[in-house]
């Protein structure tokens, strides 16, 4: 069928083709079918969207990925990508071969899958899981797509937390300590998937996080490290597409998690990595057994990729730090580097930094580096190199002006602080998209309190979002208070 192209912008990264229903019926094209477009410079494939209004009969609308297609074109039906068959296999809980996973990764990278098909892939992995062999092959395939960083240093340090713990922003503190000790640590981080703030979201409060590879190399040459968004430099770009599909469902299945983390680390040129695996009630991993299994799988996949991986299994029942949300976590980070801040965040950062230093063969004390002010000085240099204000202090960071404090309606003992509920509340308040939204936690488990004591404060940037968070807070109990007698029974 001969049609005239017209460019349309409907805010999608998918190569959509808009056909008037008259032309679509004549062609026999249904929604989400593929069409082959022959144009002067070659051929392209698009995913069909039928419409009565956006394009007229005789025209074909092409979205941004296909804007290079112009003029009169020949449109014919095309078959679905081969990877769709493999997604169906995974939905049927059939283990996939390396070549099949490579095909899925390639088709995701080349935008050949519709949003529905990508969601089906994510759902299949969530429902049926990935075997260790599948995880190895998937990680290798994902790290083989996109750009790669390389460094002169034979030891390149890195760290990642699997998340699920409110306020667990130890990474900036660790980077400051480890780079001050002389190691190279070019930290590429993701934005939030299921949490109210990823490391990239937190750092964006303080400085720029999107850079080219050349700019990252310059920053690392100057400071030994960086704290940047990995998606900005096309490192394992398929991971970013998969995360986009996972986000609405707030899912992060173990096999895909390992592939996500280690493909990014391999692409970033990391050689020695510490993985933080928090476990406990309300954390992403709830049992010690599951945490150990995940740690073993991380190490096995790391060995397959020839990357030295060490895992720290940490308690994830209680939040780390006081703030939950980008600006509030950035405030906690600066406070710790300034010599104050939440003790829980300080202690965990020191423990993991010491572990990473030892893992990399460096004889240095994280505590000495922090208390001497070297870590703060190095962090300020990194902020400056990334376009931020190196003189910024923790007191300069203000949370959202719309706020309400939830108070105890009884006296007693705090028996539980629920990470998952606090994260849900922070997200409902607007985090991470609203950087100053989030939660300030006033109590920790085992605290003895009286009626009227503050439990937590919700911050939002708009009254509407504060109201939404308050409504959710009415249905939740993120900080549980029980009488002393009931608390004793609960502990038993």
CSV table of C-alpha atoms in Angstrom, one decimal:
chain,number,residue,atom,x,y,z
A,1,UNK,CA,0.0,0.0,0.0
A,2,UNK,CA,1.4,3.4,-1.0
A,3,UNK,CA,1.0,6.1,1.7
A,4,UNK,CA,2.4,9.5,2.5
A,5,UNK,CA,4.3,9.9,5.7
A,6,UNK,CA,3.5,12.5,8.3
A,7,UNK,CA,5.5,12.9,11.6
A,8,UNK,CA,3.6,12.7,14.9
A,9,UNK,CA,4.7,13.1,18.4
A,10,UNK,CA,2.8,11.2,21.0
A,11,UNK,CA,5.5,10.9,23.7
A,12,UNK,CA,6.8,7.3,23.1
A,13,UNK,CA,10.1,5.7,22.5
A,14,UNK,CA,8.4,2.9,20.6
A,15,UNK,CA,8.5,2.9,16.7
A,16,UNK,CA,4.8,3.3,16.4
A,17,UNK,CA,3.0,3.6,13.0
A,18,UNK,CA,-0.4,5.3,13.0
A,19,UNK,CA,-2.8,4.1,10.4
A,20,UNK,CA,-6.2,5.4,9.6
A,21,UNK,CA,-8.8,2.7,10.2
A,22,UNK,CA,-9.7,2.7,6.5
A,23,UNK,CA,-6.2,2.0,5.5
A,24,UNK,CA,-5.6,-0.5,8.3
A,25,UNK,CA,-8.7,-2.5,7.4
A,26,UNK,CA,-7.6,-2.6,3.7
A,27,UNK,CA,-4.2,-3.8,4.8
A,28,UNK,CA,-5.6,-6.2,7.4
A,29,UNK,CA,-3.5,-4.6,10.2
A,30,UNK,CA,-4.7,-5.0,13.8
A,31,UNK,CA,-3.4,-3.0,16.8
A,32,UNK,CA,0.2,-4.0,17.7
A,33,UNK,CA,0.7,-5.8,14.4
A,34,UNK,CA,4.0,-5.0,12.6
A,35,UNK,CA,4.3,-3.3,9.3
A,36,UNK,CA,7.3,-3.1,7.0
A,37,UNK,CA,7.9,0.3,5.6
A,38,UNK,CA,10.0,0.6,2.4
A,39,UNK,CA,11.3,4.2,1.9
A,40,UNK,CA,14.0,5.9,-0.2
A,41,UNK,CA,16.8,5.2,2.2
A,42,UNK,CA,15.9,1.6,3.1
A,43,UNK,CA,13.3,-0.3,5.2
A,44,UNK,CA,12.0,0.1,8.7
A,45,UNK,CA,9.6,-1.8,10.9
A,46,UNK,CA,6.8,-0.2,12.9
A,47,UNK,CA,4.1,-1.2,15.5
A,48,UNK,CA,0.6,-0.5,14.4
A,49,UNK,CA,-1.7,1.9,16.1
A,50,UNK,CA,-5.1,2.4,14.5
A,51,UNK,CA,-6.8,5.8,14.6
A,52,UNK,CA,-9.8,7.6,13.2
A,53,UNK,CA,-8.6,11.1,13.9
A,54,UNK,CA,-4.8,11.5,14.2
A,55,UNK,CA,-4.0,10.7,10.5
A,56,UNK,CA,-6.1,10.8,7.4
A,57,UNK,CA,-6.7,8.0,5.0
A,58,UNK,CA,-3.8,7.8,2.6
A,59,UNK,CA,-1.3,8.9,5.2
A,60,UNK,CA,0.9,7.0,7.7
A,61,UNK,CA,1.9,8.7,10.9
A,62,UNK,CA,5.4,7.9,12.2
A,63,UNK,CA,6.6,8.6,15.8
A,64,UNK,CA,10.0,9.9,16.8
A,65,UNK,CA,12.1,6.7,16.3
A,66,UNK,CA,10.9,6.7,12.7
A,67,UNK,CA,11.1,10.4,11.9
A,68,UNK,CA,13.8,9.7,9.4
A,69,UNK,CA,11.2,8.0,7.2
A,70,UNK,CA,9.8,10.6,4.8
A,71,UNK,CA,7.9,10.9,1.6
A,72,UNK,CA,5.9,8.3,-0.2
A,73,UNK,CA,6.4,4.8,1.3
A,74,UNK,CA,5.2,1.3,0.6
A,75,UNK,CA,3.6,-0.3,3.7
A,76,UNK,CA,3.1,-4.1,4.0
A,77,UNK,CA,2.3,-6.4,6.9
A,78,UNK,CA,5.3,-8.0,8.6
A,79,UNK,CA,5.6,-10.8,11.1
A,80,UNK,CA,6.3,-10.5,14.8
A,81,UNK,CA,9.9,-10.6,16.0
A,82,UNK,CA,11.4,-14.0,16.8
A,83,UNK,CA,11.8,-12.9,20.4
A,84,UNK,CA,8.0,-12.9,20.9
A,85,UNK,CA,8.0,-16.7,20.5
A,86,UNK,CA,10.7,-16.9,23.2
A,87,UNK,CA,8.7,-14.6,25.6
A,88,UNK,CA,5.8,-17.0,25.1
A,89,UNK,CA,8.1,-19.9,26.0
A,90,UNK,CA,9.1,-18.1,29.2
A,91,UNK,CA,5.5,-17.5,30.0
A,92,UNK,CA,5.0,-21.3,29.8
A,93,UNK,CA,8.0,-21.7,32.2
A,94,UNK,CA,10.3,-23.2,29.6
A,95,UNK,CA,14.0,-22.5,30.3
A,96,UNK,CA,15.5,-20.3,27.5
A,97,UNK,CA,18.8,-20.9,25.7
A,98,UNK,CA,21.5,-18.4,25.4
A,99,UNK,CA,20.7,-17.5,21.8
A,100,UNK,CA,17.0,-17.0,22.7
A,101,UNK,CA,17.9,-14.6,25.5
A,102,UNK,CA,20.3,-12.8,23.2
A,103,UNK,CA,17.5,-12.4,20.7
A,104,UNK,CA,15.2,-10.9,23.3
A,105,UNK,CA,17.9,-8.5,24.5
A,106,UNK,CA,18.6,-7.4,20.9
A,107,UNK,CA,14.9,-6.9,20.1
A,108,UNK,CA,14.4,-4.8,23.2
A,109,UNK,CA,17.5,-2.7,22.4
A,110,UNK,CA,16.2,-2.1,18.8
A,111,UNK,CA,12.7,-1.2,20.0
A,112,UNK,CA,11.1,-4.2,18.2
A,113,UNK,CA,8.9,-5.2,21.1
A,114,UNK,CA,5.7,-3.3,21.9
A,115,UNK,CA,5.1,-2.2,25.5
A,116,UNK,CA,2.6,-5.1,25.9
A,117,UNK,CA,5.3,-7.6,24.8
A,118,UNK,CA,7.9,-6.1,27.0
A,119,UNK,CA,5.5,-6.2,29.9
A,120,UNK,CA,4.9,-9.9,29.1
A,121,UNK,CA,8.6,-10.6,29.3
A,122,UNK,CA,8.9,-8.8,32.6
A,123,UNK,CA,5.9,-10.7,33.9
A,124,UNK,CA,7.2,-14.1,32.7
A,125,UNK,CA,10.5,-13.6,34.6
A,126,UNK,CA,8.6,-12.4,37.7
A,127,UNK,CA,6.3,-15.4,37.7
A,128,UNK,CA,8.6,-18.2,36.6
A,129,UNK,CA,12.0,-16.8,37.6
A,130,UNK,CA,15.4,-17.4,35.8
A,131,UNK,CA,17.7,-20.3,36.3
A,132,UNK,CA,21.3,-19.6,37.2
A,133,UNK,CA,22.3,-20.5,33.6
A,134,UNK,CA,19.6,-18.1,32.2
A,135,UNK,CA,20.8,-15.4,34.5
A,136,UNK,CA,24.4,-15.8,33.4
A,137,UNK,CA,23.5,-15.7,29.7
A,138,UNK,CA,21.1,-12.8,30.2
A,139,UNK,CA,23.7,-10.7,32.1
A,140,UNK,CA,26.3,-11.4,29.4
A,141,UNK,CA,23.8,-10.4,26.6
A,142,UNK,CA,22.8,-7.2,28.4
A,143,UNK,CA,26.4,-6.1,29.0
A,144,UNK,CA,27.2,-6.8,25.4
A,145,UNK,CA,24.8,-4.0,24.2
A,146,UNK,CA,25.6,-0.3,24.5
A,147,UNK,CA,28.7,1.5,25.5
A,148,UNK,CA,31.6,0.3,27.8
A,149,UNK,CA,33.9,2.2,30.1
A,150,UNK,CA,37.5,1.2,30.5
A,151,UNK,CA,40.1,2.4,33.0
A,152,UNK,CA,43.8,2.3,33.4
A,153,UNK,CA,43.7,1.2,37.0
A,154,UNK,CA,43.8,-2.6,37.4
A,155,UNK,CA,41.4,-2.3,40.4
A,156,UNK,CA,38.1,-0.4,39.9
A,157,UNK,CA,35.9,-0.4,43.0
A,158,UNK,CA,32.1,-0.5,42.9
A,159,UNK,CA,29.2,-1.0,45.2
A,160,UNK,CA,25.5,-1.7,44.8
A,161,UNK,CA,22.5,-2.2,47.2
A,162,UNK,CA,19.6,-4.3,46.0
A,163,UNK,CA,17.3,-1.7,47.8
A,164,UNK,CA,14.2,-2.2,49.8
A,165,UNK,CA,15.4,-0.3,52.8
A,166,UNK,CA,14.1,3.2,53.5
A,167,UNK,CA,16.9,5.9,53.5
A,168,UNK,CA,19.7,3.4,52.7
A,169,UNK,CA,21.8,6.0,50.9
A,170,UNK,CA,25.3,4.8,51.9
A,171,UNK,CA,26.7,4.9,48.3
A,172,UNK,CA,27.7,8.6,48.2
A,173,UNK,CA,29.5,8.3,51.6
A,174,UNK,CA,31.3,5.2,50.5
A,175,UNK,CA,32.4,6.8,47.2
A,176,UNK,CA,33.8,9.7,49.2
A,177,UNK,CA,35.7,7.5,51.5
A,178,UNK,CA,37.0,5.0,49.0
A,179,UNK,CA,38.2,7.6,46.5
A,180,UNK,CA,39.9,9.6,49.3
A,181,UNK,CA,41.8,6.3,50.0
A,182,UNK,CA,43.2,6.5,46.5
A,183,UNK,CA,41.0,3.9,44.7
A,184,UNK,CA,39.2,4.5,41.4
A,185,UNK,CA,35.4,4.3,41.9
A,186,UNK,CA,33.4,5.6,38.9
A,187,UNK,CA,29.9,5.0,40.4
A,188,UNK,CA,27.1,4.7,37.9
A,189,UNK,CA,23.8,4.4,39.6
A,190,UNK,CA,20.2,3.9,38.6
A,191,UNK,CA,17.2,6.0,39.4
A,192,UNK,CA,14.5,4.6,41.7
A,193,UNK,CA,12.7,1.4,40.6
A,194,UNK,CA,10.6,0.5,43.6
A,195,UNK,CA,12.1,2.9,46.1
A,196,UNK,CA,11.4,6.6,46.7
A,197,UNK,CA,15.0,7.5,45.7
A,198,UNK,CA,17.8,5.9,43.9
A,199,UNK,CA,21.4,7.1,44.3
A,200,UNK,CA,21.1,9.1,41.0
A,201,UNK,CA,18.0,10.8,42.3
A,202,UNK,CA,19.8,11.8,45.6
A,203,UNK,CA,22.9,13.1,43.8
A,204,UNK,CA,20.8,15.1,41.4
A,205,UNK,CA,19.7,17.2,44.4
A,206,UNK,CA,23.4,18.3,44.8
A,207,UNK,CA,24.8,18.3,41.2
A,208,UNK,CA,24.3,17.1,37.6
A,209,UNK,CA,24.3,13.3,37.1
A,210,UNK,CA,24.0,13.0,33.3
A,211,UNK,CA,27.3,13.1,31.4
A,212,UNK,CA,28.9,11.7,28.3
A,213,UNK,CA,31.6,9.0,28.6
A,214,UNK,CA,34.3,11.6,27.9
A,215,UNK,CA,32.9,13.9,30.6
A,216,UNK,CA,32.8,10.9,33.1
A,217,UNK,CA,36.4,10.1,32.3
A,218,UNK,CA,37.4,13.7,32.9
A,219,UNK,CA,35.6,13.8,36.3
A,220,UNK,CA,37.2,10.5,37.4
A,221,UNK,CA,40.7,11.7,36.3
A,222,UNK,CA,40.2,14.8,38.5
A,223,UNK,CA,38.7,13.2,41.6
A,224,UNK,CA,39.2,9.4,41.4
A,225,UNK,CA,35.4,8.9,41.2
A,226,UNK,CA,32.0,10.1,40.2
A,227,UNK,CA,28.3,9.6,41.1
A,228,UNK,CA,26.4,9.6,37.8
A,229,UNK,CA,23.2,8.2,36.3
A,230,UNK,CA,24.2,5.1,34.3
A,231,UNK,CA,21.2,5.5,31.9
A,232,UNK,CA,22.7,8.8,30.6
A,233,UNK,CA,25.7,7.0,29.0
A,234,UNK,CA,24.0,4.0,27.4
A,235,UNK,CA,25.6,1.5,29.8
A,236,UNK,CA,23.5,-1.7,29.4
A,237,UNK,CA,20.6,0.3,27.9
A,238,UNK,CA,18.4,-2.7,27.7
A,239,UNK,CA,18.3,-2.6,31.5
A,240,UNK,CA,16.8,0.8,31.4
A,241,UNK,CA,14.0,-0.4,29.1
A,242,UNK,CA,13.3,-3.3,31.4
A,243,UNK,CA,13.2,-1.1,34.5
A,244,UNK,CA,10.7,1.2,32.6
A,245,UNK,CA,8.4,-1.9,32.3
A,246,UNK,CA,9.0,-3.0,35.9
A,247,UNK,CA,8.3,0.4,37.4
A,248,UNK,CA,4.5,0.5,37.2
A,249,UNK,CA,4.3,-3.0,38.8
A,250,UNK,CA,7.0,-2.2,41.4
A,251,UNK,CA,8.6,-5.6,40.8
A,252,UNK,CA,12.3,-6.6,40.7
A,253,UNK,CA,12.6,-10.4,40.3
A,254,UNK,CA,15.9,-11.9,41.6
A,255,UNK,CA,17.4,-13.2,38.3
A,256,UNK,CA,16.6,-10.0,36.4
A,257,UNK,CA,18.0,-8.0,39.4
A,258,UNK,CA,21.3,-9.8,39.2
A,259,UNK,CA,21.5,-9.3,35.4
A,260,UNK,CA,20.5,-5.7,35.8
A,261,UNK,CA,23.2,-4.9,38.5
A,262,UNK,CA,26.1,-6.9,37.0
A,263,UNK,CA,25.5,-6.0,33.4
A,264,UNK,CA,25.8,-2.3,34.4
A,265,UNK,CA,28.9,-3.0,36.5
A,266,UNK,CA,30.6,-4.9,33.8
A,267,UNK,CA,29.8,-2.1,31.3
A,268,UNK,CA,31.2,0.5,33.8
A,269,UNK,CA,34.5,-1.4,33.8
A,270,UNK,CA,34.2,-2.4,37.5
A,271,UNK,CA,36.6,-5.2,38.7
A,272,UNK,CA,35.8,-5.4,42.5
A,273,UNK,CA,32.2,-5.0,43.7
A,274,UNK,CA,30.5,-5.2,47.0
A,275,UNK,CA,26.8,-6.0,46.9
A,276,UNK,CA,24.7,-5.0,49.9
A,277,UNK,CA,21.8,-7.5,50.4
A,278,UNK,CA,19.5,-6.2,53.2
A,279,UNK,CA,17.0,-8.8,54.5
A,280,UNK,CA,14.2,-8.8,57.0
A,281,UNK,CA,10.5,-8.1,57.4
A,282,UNK,CA,9.5,-5.4,55.0
A,283,UNK,CA,12.8,-5.5,53.0
A,284,UNK,CA,13.0,-6.7,49.4
A,285,UNK,CA,14.5,-10.0,50.6
A,286,UNK,CA,12.7,-11.2,53.8
A,287,UNK,CA,14.7,-14.2,55.0
A,288,UNK,CA,18.3,-14.9,55.7
A,289,UNK,CA,18.1,-18.1,53.6
A,290,UNK,CA,16.9,-16.2,50.6
A,291,UNK,CA,19.6,-13.5,51.1
A,292,UNK,CA,22.3,-16.2,51.2
A,293,UNK,CA,20.9,-17.8,48.0
A,294,UNK,CA,20.9,-14.4,46.3
A,295,UNK,CA,24.5,-13.7,47.4
A,296,UNK,CA,25.6,-17.1,46.1
A,297,UNK,CA,24.0,-16.4,42.7
A,298,UNK,CA,25.6,-12.9,42.6
A,299,UNK,CA,29.0,-14.4,43.2
A,300,UNK,CA,28.5,-17.3,40.6
A,301,UNK,CA,27.4,-14.8,37.9
A,302,UNK,CA,30.3,-12.5,38.8
A,303,UNK,CA,32.7,-15.4,38.4
A,304,UNK,CA,31.2,-16.2,35.0
A,305,UNK,CA,31.8,-12.6,34.0
A,306,UNK,CA,35.3,-12.5,35.6
A,307,UNK,CA,34.2,-9.8,38.0
A,308,UNK,CA,35.2,-10.1,41.7
A,309,UNK,CA,32.0,-9.9,43.7
A,310,UNK,CA,31.6,-9.9,47.5
A,311,UNK,CA,28.3,-9.7,49.2
A,312,UNK,CA,27.3,-8.1,52.5
A,313,UNK,CA,24.2,-9.6,54.0
A,314,UNK,CA,22.8,-6.8,56.3
A,315,UNK,CA,19.8,-6.4,58.5
A,316,UNK,CA,17.0,-4.6,56.5
A,317,UNK,CA,14.2,-4.6,59.0
A,318,UNK,CA,14.7,-1.0,60.1
A,319,UNK,CA,15.3,2.1,58.0
A,320,UNK,CA,18.8,3.5,57.6
A,321,UNK,CA,19.0,7.2,58.3
A,322,UNK,CA,16.2,9.5,59.0
A,323,UNK,CA,15.2,10.9,55.6
A,324,UNK,CA,13.3,9.0,52.9
A,325,UNK,CA,13.3,10.8,49.5
A,326,UNK,CA,16.0,12.5,47.4
A,327,UNK,CA,16.5,15.8,49.2
A,328,UNK,CA,16.0,14.3,52.7
A,329,UNK,CA,18.5,11.5,52.0
A,330,UNK,CA,21.0,14.0,50.5
A,331,UNK,CA,20.7,16.0,53.7
A,332,UNK,CA,21.5,12.8,55.7
A,333,UNK,CA,24.5,12.1,53.5
A,334,UNK,CA,26.0,15.5,53.9
A,335,UNK,CA,25.4,15.4,57.7
A,336,UNK,CA,27.3,12.2,58.1
A,337,UNK,CA,30.2,13.5,56.0
A,338,UNK,CA,30.2,16.7,58.1
A,339,UNK,CA,30.6,14.5,61.2
A,340,UNK,CA,27.1,14.3,62.4
A,341,UNK,CA,24.0,12.8,60.9
A,342,UNK,CA,22.1,9.5,61.7
A,343,UNK,CA,24.3,7.0,63.5
A,344,UNK,CA,22.7,4.1,61.6
A,345,UNK,CA,23.7,5.6,58.2
A,346,UNK,CA,27.2,6.4,59.5
A,347,UNK,CA,27.9,2.9,60.9
A,348,UNK,CA,26.6,1.1,57.8
A,349,UNK,CA,28.6,3.3,55.4
A,350,UNK,CA,31.8,2.7,57.4
A,351,UNK,CA,31.2,-1.1,57.5
A,352,UNK,CA,30.6,-1.4,53.8
A,353,UNK,CA,33.5,1.0,53.0
A,354,UNK,CA,35.9,-1.0,55.1
A,355,UNK,CA,34.7,-4.2,53.3
A,356,UNK,CA,35.3,-2.6,49.9
A,357,UNK,CA,38.7,-1.3,50.8
A,358,UNK,CA,39.7,-4.8,52.1
A,359,UNK,CA,38.2,-6.4,49.0
A,360,UNK,CA,40.3,-4.2,46.8
A,361,UNK,CA,43.5,-4.9,48.9
A,362,UNK,CA,43.8,-1.4,50.4
A,363,UNK,CA,45.0,-1.1,54.0
A,364,UNK,CA,43.1,1.9,55.2
A,365,UNK,CA,40.5,2.8,57.9
A,366,UNK,CA,37.2,4.1,56.7
A,367,UNK,CA,36.6,5.7,60.1
A,368,UNK,CA,39.9,7.5,60.0
A,369,UNK,CA,39.2,8.9,56.5
A,370,UNK,CA,35.7,10.0,57.5
A,371,UNK,CA,36.7,11.6,60.9
A,372,UNK,CA,39.7,13.4,59.4
A,373,UNK,CA,37.5,15.3,57.0
A,374,UNK,CA,39.1,13.7,53.9
A,375,UNK,CA,35.9,12.1,52.8
A,376,UNK,CA,34.0,15.4,53.0
A,377,UNK,CA,36.7,17.2,51.1
A,378,UNK,CA,36.7,14.5,48.3
A,379,UNK,CA,32.9,14.6,48.1
A,380,UNK,CA,33.0,18.4,47.6
A,381,UNK,CA,35.5,17.9,44.8
A,382,UNK,CA,33.2,15.4,43.1
A,383,UNK,CA,30.2,17.7,43.5
A,384,UNK,CA,32.2,20.6,42.0
A,385,UNK,CA,33.4,18.4,39.1
A,386,UNK,CA,29.8,17.4,38.4
A,387,UNK,CA,28.6,21.1,38.2
A,388,UNK,CA,27.2,21.5,41.8
A,389,UNK,CA,28.0,23.8,44.6
A,390,UNK,CA,30.9,22.3,46.6
A,391,UNK,CA,30.1,24.6,49.6
A,392,UNK,CA,26.6,23.3,50.1
A,393,UNK,CA,25.8,22.1,53.6
A,394,UNK,CA,23.2,19.7,55.1
A,395,UNK,CA,21.3,22.6,56.6
A,396,UNK,CA,20.9,24.2,53.2
A,397,UNK,CA,18.6,21.3,52.0
A,398,UNK,CA,15.0,22.0,52.8
A,399,UNK,CA,12.2,19.4,52.4
A,400,UNK,CA,8.8,20.1,50.8
A,401,UNK,CA,7.0,22.9,52.5
A,402,UNK,CA,3.7,21.0,52.6
A,403,UNK,CA,3.9,18.7,55.7
A,404,UNK,CA,2.1,17.0,58.4
A,405,UNK,CA,3.5,15.0,61.4
A,406,UNK,CA,1.9,11.8,62.5
A,407,UNK,CA,1.9,11.4,66.3
A,408,UNK,CA,1.5,8.4,68.6
A,409,UNK,CA,-2.0,7.8,69.8
A,410,UNK,CA,-0.8,5.8,72.8
A,411,UNK,CA,2.2,5.4,75.1
A,412,UNK,CA,4.4,2.3,74.9
A,413,UNK,CA,7.2,0.8,72.9
A,414,UNK,CA,8.0,1.1,69.2
A,415,UNK,CA,8.0,-2.6,68.1
A,416,UNK,CA,8.4,-2.1,64.3
A,417,UNK,CA,9.3,0.4,61.7
A,418,UNK,CA,8.1,-0.9,58.4
A,419,UNK,CA,10.4,-0.1,55.4
A,420,UNK,CA,7.9,-1.0,52.7
A,421,UNK,CA,5.1,1.2,54.2
A,422,UNK,CA,7.4,4.2,54.6
A,423,UNK,CA,8.6,3.8,51.0
A,424,UNK,CA,5.0,3.6,49.9
A,425,UNK,CA,4.1,6.8,51.8
A,426,UNK,CA,7.1,8.7,50.4
A,427,UNK,CA,6.2,7.7,46.9
A,428,UNK,CA,2.6,8.7,47.4
A,429,UNK,CA,3.9,12.1,48.7
A,430,UNK,CA,5.7,12.6,45.3
A,431,UNK,CA,9.1,11.1,45.7
A,432,UNK,CA,11.3,10.6,43.7
A,433,UNK,CA,9.9,12.8,40.9
A,434,UNK,CA,9.3,15.6,43.5
A,435,UNK,CA,12.8,15.8,44.9
A,436,UNK,CA,11.9,17.5,48.1
A,437,UNK,CA,9.0,15.1,48.9
A,438,UNK,CA,9.4,12.2,51.4
A,439,UNK,CA,9.4,11.1,55.0
A,440,UNK,CA,11.4,12.1,58.1
A,441,UNK,CA,11.4,9.3,60.6
A,442,UNK,CA,11.4,10.3,64.3
A,443,UNK,CA,11.4,7.0,66.0
A,444,UNK,CA,13.3,3.7,65.8
A,445,UNK,CA,12.4,0.2,67.1
A,446,UNK,CA,12.6,-0.3,70.9
A,447,UNK,CA,12.1,3.4,71.6
A,448,UNK,CA,9.8,4.1,74.6
A,449,UNK,CA,7.4,6.9,73.8
A,450,UNK,CA,4.4,8.7,75.2
A,451,UNK,CA,1.1,9.7,73.7
A,452,UNK,CA,1.6,12.6,71.3
A,453,UNK,CA,5.2,11.9,70.5
A,454,UNK,CA,6.1,12.4,66.8
A,455,UNK,CA,6.4,9.2,64.8
A,456,UNK,CA,7.1,10.5,61.3
A,457,UNK,CA,6.6,13.6,59.2
A,458,UNK,CA,5.3,13.6,55.6
A,459,UNK,CA,6.7,16.3,53.3
A,460,UNK,CA,5.2,17.1,49.9
A,461,UNK,CA,5.6,19.9,47.3
A,462,UNK,CA,1.9,20.3,46.7
A,463,UNK,CA,-1.2,20.2,48.9
A,464,UNK,CA,-2.8,17.6,46.7
A,465,UNK,CA,0.0,15.1,47.1
A,466,UNK,CA,0.2,15.7,50.8
A,467,UNK,CA,-3.5,14.9,51.0
A,468,UNK,CA,-3.0,11.7,49.0
A,469,UNK,CA,-0.2,10.6,51.4
A,470,UNK,CA,-2.3,11.4,54.5
A,471,UNK,CA,-5.1,9.3,53.1
A,472,UNK,CA,-2.7,6.4,52.7
A,473,UNK,CA,-1.2,7.0,56.2
A,474,UNK,CA,-4.7,6.6,57.7
A,475,UNK,CA,-4.7,3.0,56.3
A,476,UNK,CA,-1.2,2.0,57.2
A,477,UNK,CA,0.9,1.6,60.4
A,478,UNK,CA,4.5,2.2,59.3
A,479,UNK,CA,5.6,2.8,62.9
A,480,UNK,CA,4.0,0.3,65.3
A,481,UNK,CA,3.5,1.2,68.9
A,482,UNK,CA,2.5,-1.3,71.5
A,483,UNK,CA,2.1,-1.3,75.3
A,484,UNK,CA,5.1,-2.6,77.2
A,485,UNK,CA,3.3,-5.8,78.0
A,486,UNK,CA,2.2,-6.4,74.4
A,487,UNK,CA,5.7,-5.6,73.2
A,488,UNK,CA,7.1,-8.3,75.4
A,489,UNK,CA,4.6,-10.8,74.0
A,490,UNK,CA,5.4,-9.7,70.4
A,491,UNK,CA,9.2,-10.2,70.9
A,492,UNK,CA,8.6,-13.7,72.1
